[in-house]
Amino acid sequence: MVTETITLILYLSGHVAEHTAYEQLSKCLKAKRTIERNLYKDTGTVRYSCESKTVEIAKGPDNETYIVKIVE
């Protein structure tokens, strides 16, 4: 299923390495702040961004929805 959602994207050296969907922008920004404060201090190659993206989602084995890929 294809839908538009707020997505927290991890960029490593300019390429998408990981992505997570959020229902609200405020929750995405909160997660981004927490990650930036606690995990990564490297400013050169790591960047997080909350963006509105069109994504393909599917249900996993635990019946949760996951992003399969970002549709550009």
PDB file of N, CA and C in Angstrom, residues 57-66 68:
ATOM      1  N   ILE A  57       4.117   0.824   2.333  1.00  0.00           N
ATOM      2  CA  ILE A  57       4.111   0.159   3.635  1.00  0.00           C
ATOM      3  C   ILE A  57       3.534  -1.245   3.512  1.00  0.00           C
ATOM      4  N   ALA A  58       3.909  -2.080   4.472  1.00  0.00           N
ATOM      5  CA  ALA A  58       3.404  -3.459   4.523  1.00  0.00           C
ATOM      6  C   ALA A  58       3.348  -3.887   5.982  1.00  0.00           C
ATOM      7  N   LYS A  59       2.553  -4.909   6.249  1.00  0.00           N
ATOM      8  CA  LYS A  59       2.453  -5.464   7.598  1.00  0.00           C
ATOM      9  C   LYS A  59       3.539  -6.505   7.791  1.00  0.00           C
ATOM     10  N   GLY A  60       4.196  -6.426   8.953  1.00  0.00           N
ATOM     11  CA  GLY A  60       5.232  -7.387   9.289  1.00  0.00           C
ATOM     12  C   GLY A  60       4.656  -8.605   9.984  1.00  0.00           C
ATOM     13  N   PRO A  61       5.507  -9.543  10.382  1.00  0.00           N
ATOM     14  CA  PRO A  61       5.044 -10.763  11.048  1.00  0.00           C
ATOM     15  C   PRO A  61       4.412 -10.491  12.412  1.00  0.00           C
ATOM     16  N   ASP A  62       4.750  -9.350  13.035  1.00  0.00           N
ATOM     17  CA  ASP A  62       4.164  -8.995  14.327  1.00  0.00           C
ATOM     18  C   ASP A  62       2.916  -8.134  14.171  1.00  0.00           C
ATOM     19  N   ASN A  63       2.412  -8.039  12.935  1.00  0.00           N
ATOM     20  CA  ASN A  63       1.193  -7.311  12.588  1.00  0.00           C
ATOM     21  C   ASN A  63       1.333  -5.785  12.717  1.00  0.00           C
ATOM     22  N   GLU A  64       2.565  -5.285  12.789  1.00  0.00           N
ATOM     23  CA  GLU A  64       2.841  -3.848  12.778  1.00  0.00           C
ATOM     24  C   GLU A  64       3.117  -3.423  11.340  1.00  0.00           C
ATOM     25  N   THR A  65       2.867  -2.143  11.026  1.00  0.00           N
ATOM     26  CA  THR A  65       3.155  -1.642   9.690  1.00  0.00           C
ATOM     27  C   THR A  65       4.572  -1.093   9.635  1.00  0.00           C
ATOM     28  N   TYR A  66       5.264  -1.378   8.546  1.00  0.00           N
ATOM     29  CA  TYR A  66       6.629  -0.956   8.329  1.00  0.00           C
ATOM     30  C   TYR A  66       6.766  -0.331   6.951  1.00  0.00           C
ATOM     31  N   VAL A  68       8.412  -0.197   3.566  1.00  0.00           N
ATOM     32  CA  VAL A  68       9.157  -1.104   2.693  1.00  0.00           C
ATOM     33  C   VAL A  68      10.156  -0.313   1.869  1.00  0.00           C
TER      34      VAL A  68
END
